[in-house]
Amino acid sequence: MSTTIEVVCFKYKPLKNNEFPLRIRITKDRKTKYISLGVSVAPQYWDFDRNQPTLDCPDREYLEKLIANKLRTILKNAEKE
């Protein structure tokens, strides 16, 4: 029973401002669940290969802190189960 957790830029549904929402993808027992981070990013500021903001992203520090906090919360909840 392995679980994978990763951040993805959901490029399949662009928003009206042509940005893509960021989501956390949790896969457990071949079932996938997406959790929205409530933020979006322009495609030129997201590295789709490494699933993280690019070095020239204006909100890079904020996005990295937000992602780290959300992942930490998810991992704590997973340990309780």
mmCIF file with all atom_site columns, N, CA and C in Angstrom:
data_model
loop_
_atom_site.group_PDB
_atom_site.id
_atom_site.type_symbol
_atom_site.label_atom_id
_atom_site.label_alt_id
_atom_site.label_comp_id
_atom_site.label_asym_id
_atom_site.label_entity_id
_atom_site.label_seq_id
_atom_site.pdbx_PDB_ins_code
_atom_site.Cartn_x
_atom_site.Cartn_y
_atom_site.Cartn_z
_atom_site.occupancy
_atom_site.B_iso_or_equiv
_atom_site.pdbx_formal_charge
_atom_site.auth_seq_id
_atom_site.auth_comp_id
_atom_site.auth_asym_id
_atom_site.auth_atom_id
_atom_site.pdbx_PDB_model_num
ATOM 1   N N  . MET A 1 1  ? 0.836   -1.170 0.000   1.00 0.00 ? 1  MET A N  1
ATOM 2   C CA . MET A 1 1  ? 0.000   0.000  0.000   1.00 0.00 ? 1  MET A CA 1
ATOM 3   C C  . MET A 1 1  ? 0.888   1.243  0.000   1.00 0.00 ? 1  MET A C  1
ATOM 4   N N  . SER A 1 2  ? 1.261   1.697  -1.175  1.00 0.00 ? 2  SER A N  1
ATOM 5   C CA . SER A 1 2  ? 2.102   2.883  -1.268  1.00 0.00 ? 2  SER A CA 1
ATOM 6   C C  . SER A 1 2  ? 1.263   4.097  -1.645  1.00 0.00 ? 2  SER A C  1
ATOM 7   N N  . THR A 1 3  ? 1.647   5.217  -1.096  1.00 0.00 ? 3  THR A N  1
ATOM 8   C CA . THR A 1 3  ? 0.952   6.471  -1.359  1.00 0.00 ? 3  THR A CA 1
ATOM 9   C C  . THR A 1 3  ? 1.958   7.448  -1.946  1.00 0.00 ? 3  THR A C  1
ATOM 10  N N  . THR A 1 4  ? 1.564   8.117  -3.024  1.00 0.00 ? 4  THR A N  1
ATOM 11  C CA . THR A 1 4  ? 2.410   9.161  -3.590  1.00 0.00 ? 4  THR A CA 1
ATOM 12  C C  . THR A 1 4  ? 1.690   10.494 -3.485  1.00 0.00 ? 4  THR A C  1
ATOM 13  N N  . ILE A 1 5  ? 2.459   11.520 -3.150  1.00 0.00 ? 5  ILE A N  1
ATOM 14  C CA . ILE A 1 5  ? 1.927   12.869 -3.012  1.00 0.00 ? 5  ILE A CA 1
ATOM 15  C C  . ILE A 1 5  ? 2.838   13.798 -3.799  1.00 0.00 ? 5  ILE A C  1
ATOM 16  N N  . GLU A 1 6  ? 2.249   14.574 -4.728  1.00 0.00 ? 6  GLU A N  1
ATOM 17  C CA . GLU A 1 6  ? 3.043   15.527 -5.481  1.00 0.00 ? 6  GLU A CA 1
ATOM 18  C C  . GLU A 1 6  ? 2.197   16.723 -5.887  1.00 0.00 ? 6  GLU A C  1
ATOM 19  N N  . VAL A 1 7  ? 2.872   17.825 -6.133  1.00 0.00 ? 7  VAL A N  1
ATOM 20  C CA . VAL A 1 7  ? 2.215   19.055 -6.560  1.00 0.00 ? 7  VAL A CA 1
ATOM 21  C C  . VAL A 1 7  ? 2.176   19.069 -8.077  1.00 0.00 ? 7  VAL A C  1
ATOM 22  N N  . VAL A 1 8  ? 1.028   19.428 -8.634  1.00 0.00 ? 8  VAL A N  1
ATOM 23  C CA . VAL A 1 8  ? 0.899   19.507 -10.090 1.00 0.00 ? 8  VAL A CA 1
ATOM 24  C C  . VAL A 1 8  ? 0.237   20.829 -10.457 1.00 0.00 ? 8  VAL A C  1
ATOM 25  N N  . CYS A 1 9  ? 0.652   21.337 -11.587 1.00 0.00 ? 9  CYS A N  1
ATOM 26  C CA . CYS A 1 9  ? 0.012   22.498 -12.184 1.00 0.00 ? 9  CYS A CA 1
ATOM 27  C C  . CYS A 1 9  ? -1.043  21.937 -13.122 1.00 0.00 ? 9  CYS A C  1
ATOM 28  N N  . PHE A 1 10 ? -2.311  22.144 -12.806 1.00 0.00 ? 10 PHE A N  1
ATOM 29  C CA . PHE A 1 10 ? -3.417  21.493 -13.510 1.00 0.00 ? 10 PHE A CA 1
ATOM 30  C C  . PHE A 1 10 ? -3.682  22.230 -14.820 1.00 0.00 ? 10 PHE A C  1
ATOM 31  N N  . LYS A 1 11 ? -2.946  21.866 -15.863 1.00 0.00 ? 11 LYS A N  1
ATOM 32  C CA . LYS A 1 11 ? -3.006  22.592 -17.126 1.00 0.00 ? 11 LYS A CA 1
ATOM 33  C C  . LYS A 1 11 ? -4.188  22.199 -18.008 1.00 0.00 ? 11 LYS A C  1
ATOM 34  N N  . TYR A 1 12 ? -5.034  21.310 -17.533 1.00 0.00 ? 12 TYR A N  1
ATOM 35  C CA . TYR A 1 12 ? -6.152  20.851 -18.342 1.00 0.00 ? 12 TYR A CA 1
ATOM 36  C C  . TYR A 1 12 ? -7.358  21.785 -18.250 1.00 0.00 ? 12 TYR A C  1
ATOM 37  N N  . LYS A 1 13 ? -7.379  22.637 -17.227 1.00 0.00 ? 13 LYS A N  1
ATOM 38  C CA . LYS A 1 13 ? -8.478  23.584 -17.076 1.00 0.00 ? 13 LYS A CA 1
ATOM 39  C C  . LYS A 1 13 ? -7.911  24.968 -16.782 1.00 0.00 ? 13 LYS A C  1
ATOM 40  N N  . PRO A 1 14 ? -7.504  25.705 -17.824 1.00 0.00 ? 14 PRO A N  1
ATOM 41  C CA . PRO A 1 14 ? -6.983  27.055 -17.572 1.00 0.00 ? 14 PRO A CA 1
ATOM 42  C C  . PRO A 1 14 ? -8.088  27.984 -17.062 1.00 0.00 ? 14 PRO A C  1
ATOM 43  N N  . LEU A 1 15 ? -7.696  28.913 -16.223 1.00 0.00 ? 15 LEU A N  1
ATOM 44  C CA . LEU A 1 15 ? -8.634  29.881 -15.685 1.00 0.00 ? 15 LEU A CA 1
ATOM 45  C C  . LEU A 1 15 ? -8.862  31.002 -16.701 1.00 0.00 ? 15 LEU A C  1
ATOM 46  N N  . LYS A 1 16 ? -9.771  31.897 -16.399 1.00 0.00 ? 16 LYS A N  1
ATOM 47  C CA . LYS A 1 16 ? -10.078 32.996 -17.324 1.00 0.00 ? 16 LYS A CA 1
ATOM 48  C C  . LYS A 1 16 ? -8.891  33.926 -17.550 1.00 0.00 ? 16 LYS A C  1
ATOM 49  N N  . ASN A 1 17 ? -7.988  34.012 -16.591 1.00 0.00 ? 17 ASN A N  1
ATOM 50  C CA . ASN A 1 17 ? -6.811  34.863 -16.738 1.00 0.00 ? 17 ASN A CA 1
ATOM 51  C C  . ASN A 1 17 ? -5.633  34.110 -17.363 1.00 0.00 ? 17 ASN A C  1
ATOM 52  N N  . ASN A 1 18 ? -5.901  32.952 -17.953 1.00 0.00 ? 18 ASN A N  1
ATOM 53  C CA . ASN A 1 18 ? -4.908  32.102 -18.628 1.00 0.00 ? 18 ASN A CA 1
ATOM 54  C C  . ASN A 1 18 ? -3.839  31.550 -17.697 1.00 0.00 ? 18 ASN A C  1
ATOM 55  N N  . GLU A 1 19 ? -4.141  31.486 -16.407 1.00 0.00 ? 19 GLU A N  1
ATOM 56  C CA . GLU A 1 19 ? -3.252  30.833 -15.457 1.00 0.00 ? 19 GLU A CA 1
ATOM 57  C C  . GLU A 1 19 ? -3.808  29.454 -15.142 1.00 0.00 ? 19 GLU A C  1
ATOM 58  N N  . PHE A 1 20 ? -2.941  28.598 -14.603 1.00 0.00 ? 20 PHE A N  1
ATOM 59  C CA . PHE A 1 20 ? -3.341  27.237 -14.267 1.00 0.00 ? 20 PHE A CA 1
ATOM 60  C C  . PHE A 1 20 ? -3.370  27.075 -12.747 1.00 0.00 ? 20 PHE A C  1
ATOM 61  N N  . PRO A 1 21 ? -4.403  26.414 -12.216 1.00 0.00 ? 21 PRO A N  1
ATOM 62  C CA . PRO A 1 21 ? -4.462  26.206 -10.766 1.00 0.00 ? 21 PRO A CA 1
ATOM 63  C C  . PRO A 1 21 ? -3.440  25.163 -10.308 1.00 0.00 ? 21 PRO A C  1
ATOM 64  N N  . LEU A 1 22 ? -2.937  25.360 -9.104  1.00 0.00 ? 22 LEU A N  1
ATOM 65  C CA . LEU A 1 22 ? -2.021  24.389 -8.505  1.00 0.00 ? 22 LEU A CA 1
ATOM 66  C C  . LEU A 1 22 ? -2.817  23.464 -7.603  1.00 0.00 ? 22 LEU A C  1
ATOM 67  N N  . ARG A 1 23 ? -2.524  22.172 -7.707  1.00 0.00 ? 23 ARG A N  1
ATOM 68  C CA . ARG A 1 23 ? -3.218  21.165 -6.910  1.00 0.00 ? 23 ARG A CA 1
ATOM 69  C C  . ARG A 1 23 ? -2.215  20.153 -6.385  1.00 0.00 ? 23 ARG A C  1
ATOM 70  N N  . ILE A 1 24 ? -2.599  19.493 -5.318  1.00 0.00 ? 24 ILE A N  1
ATOM 71  C CA . ILE A 1 24 ? -1.803  18.386 -4.791  1.00 0.00 ? 24 ILE A CA 1
ATOM 72  C C  . ILE A 1 24 ? -2.511  17.108 -5.204  1.00 0.00 ? 24 ILE A C  1
ATOM 73  N N  . ARG A 1 25 ? -1.740  16.211 -5.815  1.00 0.00 ? 25 ARG A N  1
ATOM 74  C CA . ARG A 1 25 ? -2.292  14.930 -6.259  1.00 0.00 ? 25 ARG A CA 1
ATOM 75  C C  . ARG A 1 25 ? -1.852  13.846 -5.285  1.00 0.00 ? 25 ARG A C  1
ATOM 76  N N  . ILE A 1 26 ? -2.834  13.157 -4.712  1.00 0.00 ? 26 ILE A N  1
ATOM 77  C CA . ILE A 1 26 ? -2.570  12.058 -3.787  1.00 0.00 ? 26 ILE A CA 1
ATOM 78  C C  . ILE A 1 26 ? -3.062  10.779 -4.446  1.00 0.00 ? 26 ILE A C  1
ATOM 79  N N  . THR A 1 27 ? -2.165  9.823  -4.613  1.00 0.00 ? 27 THR A N  1
ATOM 80  C CA . THR A 1 27 ? -2.526  8.545  -5.206  1.00 0.00 ? 27 THR A CA 1
ATOM 81  C C  . THR A 1 27 ? -2.275  7.453  -4.176  1.00 0.00 ? 27 THR A C  1
ATOM 82  N N  . LYS A 1 28 ? -3.345  6.717  -3.870  1.00 0.00 ? 28 LYS A N  1
ATOM 83  C CA . LYS A 1 28 ? -3.257  5.641  -2.896  1.00 0.00 ? 28 LYS A CA 1
ATOM 84  C C  . LYS A 1 28 ? -4.116  4.489  -3.402  1.00 0.00 ? 28 LYS A C  1
ATOM 85  N N  . ASP A 1 29 ? -3.540  3.322  -3.487  1.00 0.00 ? 29 ASP A N  1
ATOM 86  C CA . ASP A 1 29 ? -4.243  2.133  -3.979  1.00 0.00 ? 29 ASP A CA 1
ATOM 87  C C  . ASP A 1 29 ? -4.869  2.377  -5.352  1.00 0.00 ? 29 ASP A C  1
ATOM 88  N N  . ARG A 1 30 ? -4.121  3.035  -6.225  1.00 0.00 ? 30 ARG A N  1
ATOM 89  C CA . ARG A 1 30 ? -4.544  3.354  -7.596  1.00 0.00 ? 30 ARG A CA 1
ATOM 90  C C  . ARG A 1 30 ? -5.737  4.299  -7.678  1.00 0.00 ? 30 ARG A C  1
ATOM 91  N N  . LYS A 1 31 ? -6.059  4.961  -6.592  1.00 0.00 ? 31 LYS A N  1
ATOM 92  C CA . LYS A 1 31 ? -7.122  5.958  -6.587  1.00 0.00 ? 31 LYS A CA 1
ATOM 93  C C  . LYS A 1 31 ? -6.483  7.327  -6.406  1.00 0.00 ? 31 LYS A C  1
ATOM 94  N N  . THR A 1 32 ? -6.901  8.277  -7.235  1.00 0.00 ? 32 THR A N  1
ATOM 95  C CA . THR A 1 32 ? -6.301  9.602  -7.227  1.00 0.00 ? 32 THR A CA 1
ATOM 96  C C  . THR A 1 32 ? -7.277  10.628 -6.683  1.00 0.00 ? 32 THR A C  1
ATOM 97  N N  . LYS A 1 33 ? -6.743  11.519 -5.853  1.00 0.00 ? 33 LYS A N  1
ATOM 98  C CA . LYS A 1 33 ? -7.528  12.607 -5.290  1.00 0.00 ? 33 LYS A CA 1
ATOM 99  C C  . LYS A 1 33 ? -6.735  13.893 -5.461  1.00 0.00 ? 33 LYS A C  1
ATOM 100 N N  . TYR A 1 34 ? -7.411  14.963 -5.863  1.00 0.00 ? 34 TYR A N  1
ATOM 101 C CA . TYR A 1 34 ? -6.773  16.267 -6.029  1.00 0.00 ? 34 TYR A CA 1
ATOM 102 C C  . TYR A 1 34 ? -7.263  17.217 -4.953  1.00 0.00 ? 34 TYR A C  1
ATOM 103 N N  . ILE A 1 35 ? -6.326  17.966 -4.373  1.00 0.00 ? 35 ILE A N  1
ATOM 104 C CA . ILE A 1 35 ? -6.652  18.984 -3.382  1.00 0.00 ? 35 ILE A CA 1
ATOM 105 C C  . ILE A 1 35 ? -6.135  20.317 -3.915  1.00 0.00 ? 35 ILE A C  1
ATOM 106 N N  . SER A 1 36 ? -7.025  21.276 -4.024  1.00 0.00 ? 36 SER A N  1
ATOM 107 C CA . SER A 1 36 ? -6.643  22.583 -4.555  1.00 0.00 ? 36 SER A CA 1
ATOM 108 C C  . SER A 1 36 ? -5.821  23.359 -3.529  1.00 0.00 ? 36 SER A C  1
ATOM 109 N N  . LEU A 1 37 ? -4.826  24.086 -4.026  1.00 0.00 ? 37 LEU A N  1
ATOM 110 C CA . LEU A 1 37 ? -4.041  24.953 -3.158  1.00 0.00 ? 37 LEU A CA 1
ATOM 111 C C  . LEU A 1 37 ? -4.633  26.354 -3.088  1.00 0.00 ? 37 LEU A C  1
ATOM 112 N N  . GLY A 1 38 ? -5.592  26.638 -3.957  1.00 0.00 ? 38 GLY A N  1
ATOM 113 C CA . GLY A 1 38 ? -6.238  27.944 -3.939  1.00 0.00 ? 38 GLY A CA 1
ATOM 114 C C  . GLY A 1 38 ? -5.442  29.039 -4.618  1.00 0.00 ? 38 GLY A C  1
ATOM 115 N N  . VAL A 1 39 ? -4.388  28.659 -5.343  1.00 0.00 ? 39 VAL A N  1
ATOM 116 C CA . VAL A 1 39 ? -3.592  29.642 -6.083  1.00 0.00 ? 39 VAL A CA 1
ATOM 117 C C  . VAL A 1 39 ? -3.408  29.153 -7.508  1.00 0.00 ? 39 VAL A C  1
ATOM 118 N N  . SER A 1 40 ? -3.036  30.087 -8.367  1.00 0.00 ? 40 SER A N  1
ATOM 119 C CA . SER A 1 40 ? -2.764  29.721 -9.757  1.00 0.00 ? 40 SER A CA 1
ATOM 120 C C  . SER A 1 40 ? -1.460  30.373 -10.183 1.00 0.00 ? 40 SER A C  1
ATOM 121 N N  . VAL A 1 41 ? -0.909  29.872 -11.284 1.00 0.00 ? 41 VAL A N  1
ATOM 122 C CA . VAL A 1 41 ? 0.373   30.372 -11.770 1.00 0.00 ? 41 VAL A CA 1
ATOM 123 C C  . VAL A 1 41 ? 0.339   30.419 -13.300 1.00 0.00 ? 41 VAL A C  1
ATOM 124 N N  . ALA A 1 42 ? 1.020   31.411 -13.844 1.00 0.00 ? 42 ALA A N  1
ATOM 125 C CA . ALA A 1 42 ? 1.128   31.507 -15.293 1.00 0.00 ? 42 ALA A CA 1
ATOM 126 C C  . ALA A 1 42 ? 2.025   30.372 -15.793 1.00 0.00 ? 42 ALA A C  1
ATOM 127 N N  . PRO A 1 43 ? 1.726   29.802 -16.949 1.00 0.00 ? 43 PRO A N  1
ATOM 128 C CA . PRO A 1 43 ? 2.484   28.636 -17.413 1.00 0.00 ? 43 PRO A CA 1
ATOM 129 C C  . PRO A 1 43 ? 3.982   28.899 -17.599 1.00 0.00 ? 43 PRO A C  1
ATOM 130 N N  . GLN A 1 44 ? 4.371   30.128 -17.925 1.00 0.00 ? 44 GLN A N  1
ATOM 131 C CA . GLN A 1 44 ? 5.803   30.399 -18.113 1.00 0.00 ? 44 GLN A CA 1
ATOM 132 C C  . GLN A 1 44 ? 6.577   30.413 -16.797 1.00 0.00 ? 44 GLN A C  1
ATOM 133 N N  . TYR A 1 45 ? 5.865   30.447 -15.668 1.00 0.00 ? 45 TYR A N  1
ATOM 134 C CA . TYR A 1 45 ? 6.523   30.451 -14.362 1.00 0.00 ? 45 TYR A CA 1
ATOM 135 C C  . TYR A 1 45 ? 6.453   29.100 -13.662 1.00 0.00 ? 45 TYR A C  1
ATOM 136 N N  . TRP A 1 46 ? 6.081   28.045 -14.366 1.00 0.00 ? 46 TRP A N  1
ATOM 137 C CA . TRP A 1 46 ? 6.004   26.709 -13.768 1.00 0.00 ? 46 TRP A CA 1
ATOM 138 C C  . TRP A 1 46 ? 6.854   25.747 -14.564 1.00 0.00 ? 46 TRP A C  1
ATOM 139 N N  . ASP A 1 47 ? 7.702   24.982 -13.888 1.00 0.00 ? 47 ASP A N  1
ATOM 140 C CA . ASP A 1 47 ? 8.519   23.952 -14.509 1.00 0.00 ? 47 ASP A CA 1
ATOM 141 C C  . ASP A 1 47 ? 7.727   22.643 -14.457 1.00 0.00 ? 47 ASP A C  1
ATOM 142 N N  . PHE A 1 48 ? 7.172   22.238 -15.582 1.00 0.00 ? 48 PHE A N  1
ATOM 143 C CA . PHE A 1 48 ? 6.296   21.065 -15.623 1.00 0.00 ? 48 PHE A CA 1
ATOM 144 C C  . PHE A 1 48 ? 7.076   19.756 -15.461 1.00 0.00 ? 48 PHE A C  1
ATOM 145 N N  . ASP A 1 49 ? 8.368   19.764 -15.761 1.00 0.00 ? 49 ASP A N  1
ATOM 146 C CA . ASP A 1 49 ? 9.176   18.552 -15.591 1.00 0.00 ? 49 ASP A CA 1
ATOM 147 C C  . ASP A 1 49 ? 9.480   18.281 -14.115 1.00 0.00 ? 49 ASP A C  1
ATOM 148 N N  . ARG A 1 50 ? 9.768   19.333 -13.370 1.00 0.00 ? 50 ARG A N  1
ATOM 149 C CA . ARG A 1 50 ? 10.134  19.169 -11.964 1.00 0.00 ? 50 ARG A CA 1
ATOM 150 C C  . ARG A 1 50 ? 8.983   19.475 -11.011 1.00 0.00 ? 50 ARG A C  1
ATOM 151 N N  . ASN A 1 51 ? 7.848   19.935 -11.541 1.00 0.00 ? 51 ASN A N  1
ATOM 152 C CA . ASN A 1 51 ? 6.661   20.270 -10.737 1.00 0.00 ? 51 ASN A CA 1
ATOM 153 C C  . ASN A 1 51 ? 6.975   21.255 -9.619  1.00 0.00 ? 51 ASN A C  1
ATOM 154 N N  . GLN A 1 52 ? 7.565   22.378 -10.003 1.00 0.00 ? 52 GLN A N  1
ATOM 155 C CA . GLN A 1 52 ? 7.851   23.441 -9.058  1.00 0.00 ? 52 GLN A CA 1
ATOM 156 C C  . GLN A 1 52 ? 7.965   24.762 -9.811  1.00 0.00 ? 52 GLN A C  1
ATOM 157 N N  . PRO A 1 53 ? 7.880   25.896 -9.102  1.00 0.00 ? 53 PRO A N  1
ATOM 158 C CA . PRO A 1 53 ? 7.991   27.182 -9.788  1.00 0.00 ? 53 PRO A CA 1
ATOM 159 C C  . PRO A 1 53 ? 9.381   27.378 -10.385 1.00 0.00 ? 53 PRO A C  1
ATOM 160 N N  . THR A 1 54 ? 9.435   28.126 -11.478 1.00 0.00 ? 54 THR A N  1
ATOM 161 C CA . THR A 1 54 ? 10.725  28.404 -12.105 1.00 0.00 ? 54 THR A CA 1
ATOM 162 C C  . THR A 1 54 ? 11.507  29.404 -11.252 1.00 0.00 ? 54 THR A C  1
ATOM 163 N N  . LEU A 1 55 ? 12.770  29.551 -11.553 1.00 0.00 ? 55 LEU A N  1
ATOM 164 C CA . LEU A 1 55 ? 13.619  30.454 -10.786 1.00 0.00 ? 55 LEU A CA 1
ATOM 165 C C  . LEU A 1 55 ? 13.214  31.909 -10.955 1.00 0.00 ? 55 LEU A C  1
ATOM 166 N N  . ASP A 1 56 ? 12.626  32.268 -12.092 1.00 0.00 ? 56 ASP A N  1
ATOM 167 C CA . ASP A 1 56 ? 12.241  33.655 -12.331 1.00 0.00 ? 56 ASP A CA 1
ATOM 168 C C  . ASP A 1 56 ? 10.783  33.956 -11.973 1.00 0.00 ? 56 ASP A C  1
ATOM 169 N N  . CYS A 1 57 ? 10.126  33.046 -11.297 1.00 0.00 ? 57 CYS A N  1
ATOM 170 C CA . CYS A 1 57 ? 8.732   33.236 -10.888 1.00 0.00 ? 57 CYS A CA 1
ATOM 171 C C  . CYS A 1 57 ? 8.668   34.346 -9.829  1.00 0.00 ? 57 CYS A C  1
ATOM 172 N N  . PRO A 1 58 ? 7.813   35.359 -10.031 1.00 0.00 ? 58 PRO A N  1
ATOM 173 C CA . PRO A 1 58 ? 7.760   36.472 -9.064  1.00 0.00 ? 58 PRO A CA 1
ATOM 174 C C  . PRO A 1 58 ? 7.253   36.063 -7.675  1.00 0.00 ? 58 PRO A C  1
ATOM 175 N N  . ASP A 1 59 ? 6.409   35.047 -7.582  1.00 0.00 ? 59 ASP A N  1
ATOM 176 C CA . ASP A 1 59 ? 5.867   34.596 -6.297  1.00 0.00 ? 59 ASP A CA 1
ATOM 177 C C  . ASP A 1 59 ? 6.496   33.289 -5.845  1.00 0.00 ? 59 ASP A C  1
ATOM 178 N N  . ARG A 1 60 ? 7.714   33.030 -6.223  1.00 0.00 ? 60 ARG A N  1
ATOM 179 C CA . ARG A 1 60 ? 8.352   31.733 -5.971  1.00 0.00 ? 60 ARG A CA 1
ATOM 180 C C  . ARG A 1 60 ? 8.418   31.386 -4.482  1.00 0.00 ? 60 ARG A C  1
ATOM 181 N N  . GLU A 1 61 ? 8.888   32.319 -3.662  1.00 0.00 ? 61 GLU A N  1
ATOM 182 C CA . GLU A 1 61 ? 9.026   32.042 -2.226  1.00 0.00 ? 61 GLU A CA 1
ATOM 183 C C  . GLU A 1 61 ? 7.668   31.746 -1.606  1.00 0.00 ? 61 GLU A C  1
ATOM 184 N N  . TYR A 1 62 ? 6.659   32.541 -1.952  1.00 0.00 ? 62 TYR A N  1
ATOM 185 C CA . TYR A 1 62 ? 5.315   32.336 -1.411  1.00 0.00 ? 62 TYR A CA 1
ATOM 186 C C  . TYR A 1 62 ? 4.782   30.965 -1.817  1.00 0.00 ? 62 TYR A C  1
ATOM 187 N N  . LEU A 1 63 ? 4.940   30.603 -3.086  1.00 0.00 ? 63 LEU A N  1
ATOM 188 C CA . LEU A 1 63 ? 4.436   29.314 -3.571  1.00 0.00 ? 63 LEU A CA 1
ATOM 189 C C  . LEU A 1 63 ? 5.147   28.151 -2.891  1.00 0.00 ? 63 LEU A C  1
ATOM 190 N N  . GLU A 1 64 ? 6.460   28.252 -2.735  1.00 0.00 ? 64 GLU A N  1
ATOM 191 C CA . GLU A 1 64 ? 7.206   27.171 -2.096  1.00 0.00 ? 64 GLU A CA 1
ATOM 192 C C  . GLU A 1 64 ? 6.795   26.993 -0.635  1.00 0.00 ? 64 GLU A C  1
ATOM 193 N N  . LYS A 1 65 ? 6.581   28.099 0.087   1.00 0.00 ? 65 LYS A N  1
ATOM 194 C CA . LYS A 1 65 ? 6.140   28.004 1.482   1.00 0.00 ? 65 LYS A CA 1
ATOM 195 C C  . LYS A 1 65 ? 4.737   27.425 1.575   1.00 0.00 ? 65 LYS A C  1
ATOM 196 N N  . LEU A 1 66 ? 3.849   27.866 0.685   1.00 0.00 ? 66 LEU A N  1
ATOM 197 C CA . LEU A 1 66 ? 2.483   27.357 0.668   1.00 0.00 ? 66 LEU A CA 1
ATOM 198 C C  . LEU A 1 66 ? 2.460   25.856 0.398   1.00 0.00 ? 66 LEU A C  1
ATOM 199 N N  . ILE A 1 67 ? 3.239   25.421 -0.580  1.00 0.00 ? 67 ILE A N  1
ATOM 200 C CA . ILE A 1 67 ? 3.300   24.000 -0.929  1.00 0.00 ? 67 ILE A CA 1
ATOM 201 C C  . ILE A 1 67 ? 3.865   23.188 0.242   1.00 0.00 ? 67 ILE A C  1
ATOM 202 N N  . ALA A 1 68 ? 4.943   23.675 0.840   1.00 0.00 ? 68 ALA A N  1
ATOM 203 C CA . ALA A 1 68 ? 5.564   22.955 1.958   1.00 0.00 ? 68 ALA A CA 1
ATOM 204 C C  . ALA A 1 68 ? 4.598   22.836 3.138   1.00 0.00 ? 68 ALA A C  1
ATOM 205 N N  . ASN A 1 69 ? 3.884   23.908 3.460   1.00 0.00 ? 69 ASN A N  1
ATOM 206 C CA . ASN A 1 69 ? 2.938   23.868 4.579   1.00 0.00 ? 69 ASN A CA 1
ATOM 207 C C  . ASN A 1 69 ? 1.795   22.898 4.305   1.00 0.00 ? 69 ASN A C  1
ATOM 208 N N  . LYS A 1 70 ? 1.270   22.922 3.091   1.00 0.00 ? 70 LYS A N  1
ATOM 209 C CA . LYS A 1 70 ? 0.156   22.038 2.747   1.00 0.00 ? 70 LYS A CA 1
ATOM 210 C C  . LYS A 1 70 ? 0.611   20.574 2.766   1.00 0.00 ? 70 LYS A C  1
ATOM 211 N N  . LEU A 1 71 ? 1.793   20.295 2.233   1.00 0.00 ? 71 LEU A N  1
ATOM 212 C CA . LEU A 1 71 ? 2.314   18.927 2.245   1.00 0.00 ? 71 LEU A CA 1
ATOM 213 C C  . LEU A 1 71 ? 2.540   18.440 3.680   1.00 0.00 ? 71 LEU A C  1
ATOM 214 N N  . ARG A 1 72 ? 3.045   19.321 4.524   1.00 0.00 ? 72 ARG A N  1
ATOM 215 C CA . ARG A 1 72 ? 3.275   18.961 5.926   1.00 0.00 ? 72 ARG A CA 1
ATOM 216 C C  . ARG A 1 72 ? 1.944   18.623 6.606   1.00 0.00 ? 72 ARG A C  1
ATOM 217 N N  . THR A 1 73 ? 0.911   19.403 6.337   1.00 0.00 ? 73 THR A N  1
ATOM 218 C CA . THR A 1 73 ? -0.413  19.145 6.907   1.00 0.00 ? 73 THR A CA 1
ATOM 219 C C  . THR A 1 73 ? -0.972  17.810 6.428   1.00 0.00 ? 73 THR A C  1
ATOM 220 N N  . ILE A 1 74 ? -0.827  17.537 5.148   1.00 0.00 ? 74 ILE A N  1
ATOM 221 C CA . ILE A 1 74 ? -1.324  16.278 4.585   1.00 0.00 ? 74 ILE A CA 1
ATOM 222 C C  . ILE A 1 74 ? -0.582  15.087 5.183   1.00 0.00 ? 74 ILE A C  1
ATOM 223 N N  . LEU A 1 75 ? 0.731   15.208 5.329   1.00 0.00 ? 75 LEU A N  1
ATOM 224 C CA . LEU A 1 75 ? 1.510   14.098 5.895   1.00 0.00 ? 75 LEU A CA 1
ATOM 225 C C  . LEU A 1 75 ? 1.153   13.859 7.363   1.00 0.00 ? 75 LEU A C  1
ATOM 226 N N  . LYS A 1 76 ? 0.899   14.932 8.119   1.00 0.00 ? 76 LYS A N  1
ATOM 227 C CA . LYS A 1 76 ? 0.496   14.764 9.519   1.00 0.00 ? 76 LYS A CA 1
ATOM 228 C C  . LYS A 1 76 ? -0.838  14.041 9.607   1.00 0.00 ? 76 LYS A C  1
ATOM 229 N N  . ASN A 1 77 ? -1.778  14.414 8.739   1.00 0.00 ? 77 ASN A N  1
ATOM 230 C CA . ASN A 1 77 ? -3.086  13.765 8.733   1.00 0.00 ? 77 ASN A CA 1
ATOM 231 C C  . ASN A 1 77 ? -2.969  12.300 8.304   1.00 0.00 ? 77 ASN A C  1
ATOM 232 N N  . ALA A 1 78 ? -2.053  12.014 7.398   1.00 0.00 ? 78 ALA A N  1
ATOM 233 C CA . ALA A 1 78 ? -1.870  10.638 6.929   1.00 0.00 ? 78 ALA A CA 1
ATOM 234 C C  . ALA A 1 78 ? -1.296  9.761  8.049   1.00 0.00 ? 78 ALA A C  1
ATOM 235 N N  . GLU A 1 79 ? -0.443  10.331 8.887   1.00 0.00 ? 79 GLU A N  1
ATOM 236 C CA . GLU A 1 79 ? 0.141   9.564  10.001  1.00 0.00 ? 79 GLU A CA 1
ATOM 237 C C  . GLU A 1 79 ? -0.912  9.200  11.038  1.00 0.00 ? 79 GLU A C  1
ATOM 238 N N  . LYS A 1 80 ? -1.909  10.068 11.211  1.00 0.00 ? 80 LYS A N  1
ATOM 239 C CA . LYS A 1 80 ? -2.957  9.817  12.211  1.00 0.00 ? 80 LYS A CA 1
ATOM 240 C C  . LYS A 1 80 ? -3.861  8.659  11.789  1.00 0.00 ? 80 LYS A C  1
ATOM 241 N N  . GLU A 1 81 ? -3.995  8.452  10.493  1.00 0.00 ? 81 GLU A N  1
ATOM 242 C CA . GLU A 1 81 ? -4.911  7.405  10.003  1.00 0.00 ? 81 GLU A CA 1
ATOM 243 C C  . GLU A 1 81 ? -4.343  6.030  10.140  1.00 0.00 ? 81 GLU A C  1
#
